[in-house]
PDB file of C-alpha atoms in Angstrom:
ATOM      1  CA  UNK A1422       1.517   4.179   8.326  1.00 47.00           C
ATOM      2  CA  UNK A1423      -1.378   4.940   6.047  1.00 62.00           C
ATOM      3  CA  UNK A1424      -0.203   9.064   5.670  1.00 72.00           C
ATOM      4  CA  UNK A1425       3.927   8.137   4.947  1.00 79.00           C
ATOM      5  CA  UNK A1426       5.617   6.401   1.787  1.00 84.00           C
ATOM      6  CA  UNK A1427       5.427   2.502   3.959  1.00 86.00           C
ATOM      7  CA  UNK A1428       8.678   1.418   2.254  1.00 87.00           C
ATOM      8  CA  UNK A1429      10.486   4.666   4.131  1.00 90.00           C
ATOM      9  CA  UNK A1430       8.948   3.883   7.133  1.00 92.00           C
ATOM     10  CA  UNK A1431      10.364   0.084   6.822  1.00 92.00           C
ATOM     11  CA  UNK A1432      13.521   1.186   5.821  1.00 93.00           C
ATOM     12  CA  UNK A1433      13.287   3.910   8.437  1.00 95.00           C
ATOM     13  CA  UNK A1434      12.545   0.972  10.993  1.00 95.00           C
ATOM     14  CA  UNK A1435      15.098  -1.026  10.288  1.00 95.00           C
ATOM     15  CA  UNK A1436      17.740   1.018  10.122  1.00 97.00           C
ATOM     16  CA  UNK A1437      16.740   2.229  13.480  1.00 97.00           C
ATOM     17  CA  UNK A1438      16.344  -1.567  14.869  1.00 96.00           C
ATOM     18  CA  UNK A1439      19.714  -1.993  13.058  1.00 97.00           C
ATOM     19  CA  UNK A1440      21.284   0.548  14.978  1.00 97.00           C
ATOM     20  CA  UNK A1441      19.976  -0.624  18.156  1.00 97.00           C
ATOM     21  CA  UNK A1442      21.381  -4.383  17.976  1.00 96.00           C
ATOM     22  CA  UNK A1443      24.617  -3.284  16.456  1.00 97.00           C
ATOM     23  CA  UNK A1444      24.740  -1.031  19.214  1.00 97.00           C
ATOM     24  CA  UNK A1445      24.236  -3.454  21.939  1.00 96.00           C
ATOM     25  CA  UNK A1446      26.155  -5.865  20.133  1.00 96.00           C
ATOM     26  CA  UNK A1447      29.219  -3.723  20.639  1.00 97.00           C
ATOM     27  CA  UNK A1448      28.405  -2.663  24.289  1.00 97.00           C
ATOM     28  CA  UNK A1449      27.685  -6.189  25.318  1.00 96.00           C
ATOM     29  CA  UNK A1450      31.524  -7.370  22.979  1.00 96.00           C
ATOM     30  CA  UNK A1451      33.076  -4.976  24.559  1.00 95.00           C
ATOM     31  CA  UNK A1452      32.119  -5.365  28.046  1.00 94.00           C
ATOM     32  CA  UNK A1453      30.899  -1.564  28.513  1.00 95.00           C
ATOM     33  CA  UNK A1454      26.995  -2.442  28.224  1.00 94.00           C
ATOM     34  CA  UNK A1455      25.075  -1.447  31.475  1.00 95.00           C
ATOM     35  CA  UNK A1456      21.426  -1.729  32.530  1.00 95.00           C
ATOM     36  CA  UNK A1457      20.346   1.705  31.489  1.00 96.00           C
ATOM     37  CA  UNK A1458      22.120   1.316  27.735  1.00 96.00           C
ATOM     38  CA  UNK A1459      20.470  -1.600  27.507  1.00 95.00           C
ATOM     39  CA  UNK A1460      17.405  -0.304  28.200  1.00 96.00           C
ATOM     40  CA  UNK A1461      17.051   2.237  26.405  1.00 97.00           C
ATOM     41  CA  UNK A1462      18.272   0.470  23.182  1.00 97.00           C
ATOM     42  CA  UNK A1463      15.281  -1.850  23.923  1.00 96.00           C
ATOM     43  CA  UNK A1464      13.114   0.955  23.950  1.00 96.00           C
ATOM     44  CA  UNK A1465      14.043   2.192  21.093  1.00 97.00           C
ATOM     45  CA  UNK A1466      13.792  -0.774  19.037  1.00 95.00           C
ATOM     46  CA  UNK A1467      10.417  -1.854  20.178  1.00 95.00           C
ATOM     47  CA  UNK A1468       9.468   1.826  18.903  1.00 95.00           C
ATOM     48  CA  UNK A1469      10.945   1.612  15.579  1.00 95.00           C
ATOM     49  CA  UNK A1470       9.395  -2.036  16.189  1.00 92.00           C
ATOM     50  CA  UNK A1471       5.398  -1.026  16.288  1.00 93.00           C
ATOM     51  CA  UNK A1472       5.807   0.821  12.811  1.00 91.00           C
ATOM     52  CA  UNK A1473       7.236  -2.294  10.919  1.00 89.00           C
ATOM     53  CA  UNK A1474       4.130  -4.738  10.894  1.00 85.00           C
ATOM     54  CA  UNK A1475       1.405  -2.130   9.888  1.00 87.00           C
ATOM     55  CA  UNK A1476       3.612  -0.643   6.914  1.00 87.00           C
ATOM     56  CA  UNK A1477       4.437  -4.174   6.218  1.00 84.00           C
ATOM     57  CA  UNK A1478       0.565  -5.260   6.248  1.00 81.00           C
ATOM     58  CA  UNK A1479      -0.178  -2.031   3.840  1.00 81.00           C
ATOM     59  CA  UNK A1480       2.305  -2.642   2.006  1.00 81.00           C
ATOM     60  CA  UNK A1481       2.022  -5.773   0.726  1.00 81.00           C
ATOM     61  CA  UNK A1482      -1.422  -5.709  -1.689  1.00 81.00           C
ATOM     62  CA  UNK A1483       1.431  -2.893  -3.770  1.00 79.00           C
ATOM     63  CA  UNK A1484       3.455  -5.228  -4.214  1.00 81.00           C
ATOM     64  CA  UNK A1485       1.602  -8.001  -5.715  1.00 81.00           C
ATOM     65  CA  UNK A1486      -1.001  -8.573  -8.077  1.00 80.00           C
ATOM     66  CA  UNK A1487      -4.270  -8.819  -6.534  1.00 81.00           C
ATOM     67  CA  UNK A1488      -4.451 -12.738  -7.467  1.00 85.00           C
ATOM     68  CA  UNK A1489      -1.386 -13.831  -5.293  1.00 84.00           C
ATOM     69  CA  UNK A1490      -2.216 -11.436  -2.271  1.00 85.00           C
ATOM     70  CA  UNK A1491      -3.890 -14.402  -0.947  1.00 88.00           C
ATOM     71  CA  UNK A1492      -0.199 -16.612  -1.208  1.00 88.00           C
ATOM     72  CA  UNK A1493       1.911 -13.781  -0.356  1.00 86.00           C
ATOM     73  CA  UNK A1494      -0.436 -13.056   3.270  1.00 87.00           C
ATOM     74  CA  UNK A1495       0.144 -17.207   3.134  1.00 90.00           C
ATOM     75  CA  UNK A1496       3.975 -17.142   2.839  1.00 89.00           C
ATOM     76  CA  UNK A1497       3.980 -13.741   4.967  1.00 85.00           C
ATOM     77  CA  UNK A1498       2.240 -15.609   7.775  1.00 88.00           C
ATOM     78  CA  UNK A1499       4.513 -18.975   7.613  1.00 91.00           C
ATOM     79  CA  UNK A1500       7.498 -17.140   7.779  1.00 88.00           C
ATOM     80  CA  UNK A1501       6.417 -15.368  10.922  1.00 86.00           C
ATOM     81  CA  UNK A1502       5.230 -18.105  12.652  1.00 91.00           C
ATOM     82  CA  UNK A1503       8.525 -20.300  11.300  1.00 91.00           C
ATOM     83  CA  UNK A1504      11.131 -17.148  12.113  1.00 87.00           C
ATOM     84  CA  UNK A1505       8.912 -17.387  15.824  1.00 90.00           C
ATOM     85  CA  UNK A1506      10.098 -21.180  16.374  1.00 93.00           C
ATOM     86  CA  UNK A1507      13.531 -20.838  15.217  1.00 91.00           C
ATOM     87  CA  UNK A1508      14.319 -17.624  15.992  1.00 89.00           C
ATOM     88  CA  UNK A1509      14.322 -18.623  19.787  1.00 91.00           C
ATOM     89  CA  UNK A1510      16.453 -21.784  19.120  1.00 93.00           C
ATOM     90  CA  UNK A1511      18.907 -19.439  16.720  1.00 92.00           C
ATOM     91  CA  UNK A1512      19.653 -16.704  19.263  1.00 91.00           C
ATOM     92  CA  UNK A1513      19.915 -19.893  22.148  1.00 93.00           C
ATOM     93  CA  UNK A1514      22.653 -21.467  19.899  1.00 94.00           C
ATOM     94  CA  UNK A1515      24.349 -17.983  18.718  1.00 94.00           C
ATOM     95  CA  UNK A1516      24.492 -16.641  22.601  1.00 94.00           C
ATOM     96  CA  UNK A1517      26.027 -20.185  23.485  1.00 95.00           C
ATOM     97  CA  UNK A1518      28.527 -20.050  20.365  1.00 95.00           C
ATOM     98  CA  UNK A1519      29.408 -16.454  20.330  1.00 95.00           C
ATOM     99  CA  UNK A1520      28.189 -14.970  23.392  1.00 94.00           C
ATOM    100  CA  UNK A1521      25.469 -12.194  23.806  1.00 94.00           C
ATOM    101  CA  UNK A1522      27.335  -9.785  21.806  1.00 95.00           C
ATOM    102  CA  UNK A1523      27.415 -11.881  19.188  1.00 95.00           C
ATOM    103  CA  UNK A1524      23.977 -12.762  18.523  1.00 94.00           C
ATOM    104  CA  UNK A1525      23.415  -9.208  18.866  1.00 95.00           C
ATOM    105  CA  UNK A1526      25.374  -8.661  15.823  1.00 96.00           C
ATOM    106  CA  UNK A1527      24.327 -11.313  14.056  1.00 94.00           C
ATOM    107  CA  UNK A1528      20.530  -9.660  14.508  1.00 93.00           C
ATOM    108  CA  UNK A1529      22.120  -6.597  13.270  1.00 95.00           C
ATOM    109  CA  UNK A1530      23.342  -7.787  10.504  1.00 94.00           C
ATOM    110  CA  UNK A1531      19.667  -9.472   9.572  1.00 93.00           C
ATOM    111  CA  UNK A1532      18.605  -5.942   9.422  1.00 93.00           C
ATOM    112  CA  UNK A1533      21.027  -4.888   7.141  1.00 95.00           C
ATOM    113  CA  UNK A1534      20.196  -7.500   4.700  1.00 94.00           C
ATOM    114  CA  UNK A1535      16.444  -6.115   5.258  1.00 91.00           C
ATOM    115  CA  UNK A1536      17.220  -2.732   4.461  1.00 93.00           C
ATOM    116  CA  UNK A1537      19.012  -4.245   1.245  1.00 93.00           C
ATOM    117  CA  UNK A1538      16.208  -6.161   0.247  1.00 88.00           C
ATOM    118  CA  UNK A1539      13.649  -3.335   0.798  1.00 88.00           C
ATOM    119  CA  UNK A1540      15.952  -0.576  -0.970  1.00 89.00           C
ATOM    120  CA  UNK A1541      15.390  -1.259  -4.567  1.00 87.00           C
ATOM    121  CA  UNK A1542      11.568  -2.706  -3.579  1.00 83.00           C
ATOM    122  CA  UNK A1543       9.215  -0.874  -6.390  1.00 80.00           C
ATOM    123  CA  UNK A1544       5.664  -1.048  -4.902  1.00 75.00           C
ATOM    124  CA  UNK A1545       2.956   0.041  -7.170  1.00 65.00           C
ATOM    125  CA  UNK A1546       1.185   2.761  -7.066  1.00 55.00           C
ATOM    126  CA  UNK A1547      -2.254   2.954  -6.198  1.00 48.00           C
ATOM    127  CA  UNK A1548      -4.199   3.955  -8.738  1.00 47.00           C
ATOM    128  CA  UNK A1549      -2.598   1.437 -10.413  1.00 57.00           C
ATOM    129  CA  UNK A1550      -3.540  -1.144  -8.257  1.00 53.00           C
ATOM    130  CA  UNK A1551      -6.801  -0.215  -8.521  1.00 55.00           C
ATOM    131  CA  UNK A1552      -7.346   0.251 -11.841  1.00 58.00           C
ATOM    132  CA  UNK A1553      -6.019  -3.591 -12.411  1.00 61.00           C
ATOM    133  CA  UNK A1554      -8.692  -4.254  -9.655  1.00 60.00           C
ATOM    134  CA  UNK A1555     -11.170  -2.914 -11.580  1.00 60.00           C
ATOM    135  CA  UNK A1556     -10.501  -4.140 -14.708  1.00 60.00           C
ATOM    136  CA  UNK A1557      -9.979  -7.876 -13.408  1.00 62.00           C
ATOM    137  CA  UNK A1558     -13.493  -7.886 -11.772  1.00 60.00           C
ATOM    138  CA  UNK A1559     -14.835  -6.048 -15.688  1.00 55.00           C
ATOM    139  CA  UNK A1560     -13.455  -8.456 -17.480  1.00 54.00           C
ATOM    140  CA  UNK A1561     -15.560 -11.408 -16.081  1.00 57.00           C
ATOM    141  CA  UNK A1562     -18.878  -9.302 -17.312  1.00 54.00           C
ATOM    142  CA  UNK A1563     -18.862 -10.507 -20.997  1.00 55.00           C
ATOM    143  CA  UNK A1564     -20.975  -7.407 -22.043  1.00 53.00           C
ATOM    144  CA  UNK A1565     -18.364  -4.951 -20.128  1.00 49.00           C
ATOM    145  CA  UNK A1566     -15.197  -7.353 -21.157  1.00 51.00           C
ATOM    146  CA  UNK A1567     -16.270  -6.560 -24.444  1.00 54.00           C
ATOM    147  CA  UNK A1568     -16.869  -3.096 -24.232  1.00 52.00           C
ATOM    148  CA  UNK A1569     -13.737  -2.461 -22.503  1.00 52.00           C
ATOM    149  CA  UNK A1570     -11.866  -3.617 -25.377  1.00 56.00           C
ATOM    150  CA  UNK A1571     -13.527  -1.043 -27.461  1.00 57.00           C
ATOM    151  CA  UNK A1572     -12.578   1.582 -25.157  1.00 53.00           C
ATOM    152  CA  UNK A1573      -8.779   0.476 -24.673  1.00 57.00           C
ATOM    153  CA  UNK A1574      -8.436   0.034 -28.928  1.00 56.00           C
ATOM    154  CA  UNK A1575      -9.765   3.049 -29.482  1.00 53.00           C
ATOM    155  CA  UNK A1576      -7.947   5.185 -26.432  1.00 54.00           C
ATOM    156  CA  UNK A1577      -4.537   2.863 -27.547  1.00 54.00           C
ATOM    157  CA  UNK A1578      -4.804   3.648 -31.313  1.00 49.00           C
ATOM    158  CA  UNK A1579      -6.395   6.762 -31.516  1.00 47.00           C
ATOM    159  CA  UNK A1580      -3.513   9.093 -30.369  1.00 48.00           C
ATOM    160  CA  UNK A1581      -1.935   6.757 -33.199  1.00 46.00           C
ATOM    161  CA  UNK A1582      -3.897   7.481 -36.045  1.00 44.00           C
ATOM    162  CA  UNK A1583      -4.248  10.759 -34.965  1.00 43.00           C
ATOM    163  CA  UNK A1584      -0.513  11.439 -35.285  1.00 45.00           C
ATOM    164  CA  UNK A1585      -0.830  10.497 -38.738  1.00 43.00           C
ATOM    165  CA  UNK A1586      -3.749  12.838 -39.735  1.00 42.00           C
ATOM    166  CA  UNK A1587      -2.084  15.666 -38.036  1.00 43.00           C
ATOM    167  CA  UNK A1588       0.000  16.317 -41.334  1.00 45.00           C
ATOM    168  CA  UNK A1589      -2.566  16.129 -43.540  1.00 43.00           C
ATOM    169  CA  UNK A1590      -4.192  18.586 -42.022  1.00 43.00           C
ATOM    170  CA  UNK A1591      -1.888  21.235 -42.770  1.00 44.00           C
ATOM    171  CA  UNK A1592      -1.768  20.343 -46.446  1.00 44.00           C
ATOM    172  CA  UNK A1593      -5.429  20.610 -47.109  1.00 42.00           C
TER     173      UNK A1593
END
């Protein structure tokens, strides 16, 4: 996860555990589902499975600002260890209510909504992150906060006044 883009290898996960359950789903709806199919779905998934959580993990500190990675682990862990508790009781009442196929599709279609979220997801890059890093642990030095406002007027407006020199110097 830490050589690929993470948000294609999430996608890339979930459209493979997507395919799986809808798969299933179908096999199981349709009455044609034996061991083997079965099986081999389930391997599949729990494949495509093992690359989710580590992208996830890495993903994450690109997405937020460094000051609510803290919450966002927070939230990420409650709604793991909520979708753990209901999750169980969900697929219980969805088997009972629309059989085995059913709550197969209904898991499929949890994946698609996934892949829909994660689509037009815009992590930052890097650098980027680092750089606000940096300049969020600078900016508590007075002495360096300071300085660093030099440095960022000076880099910001130069190219400015710069432009606006230019033009004389091809009159003089």
């Amino acid at each position: 996860a830490d050589r690929l883009d993470r948000k294609k290898i999430l996608i890339a996960s979930d459209v493979t555990r997507f395919a799986c359950q809808l798969t299933a789903g179908i096999l199981l709806v349709t009455g044609s589902a034996h061991v083997v199919h079965l099986a081999v779905l389930a391997a599949l998934y729990g494949a495509a499975d093992a690359f989710f959580a580590p992208a996830f993990t890495g993903l994450l500190p690109g997405t937020v600002s460094p000051i609510n990675l803290q919450p966002a682990n927070a939230l990420r862990g409650l709604s793991y260890s909520t979708g753990s508790i209901v999750g169980p009781v969900l697929a219980g009442f969805l088997v009972v209510v629309a059989g085995p196929g059913g709550a197969f599709l209904f898991d499929a279609a949890t994946f698609a909504v996934s892949i829909a979220c994660l689509v037009p997801l815009r992590p930052r890059l890097v650098a980027d992150v680092l750089h606000e890093r940096l300049v969020a642990r600078l900016h508590r030095v007075p002495v360096v906060a300071v300085h660093l406002r030099i440095v960022e007027a000076v880099f910001h407006r130069a190219p400015r006044v710069a432009e606006h020199l230019l033009p004389l110097r091809g009159e003089i």
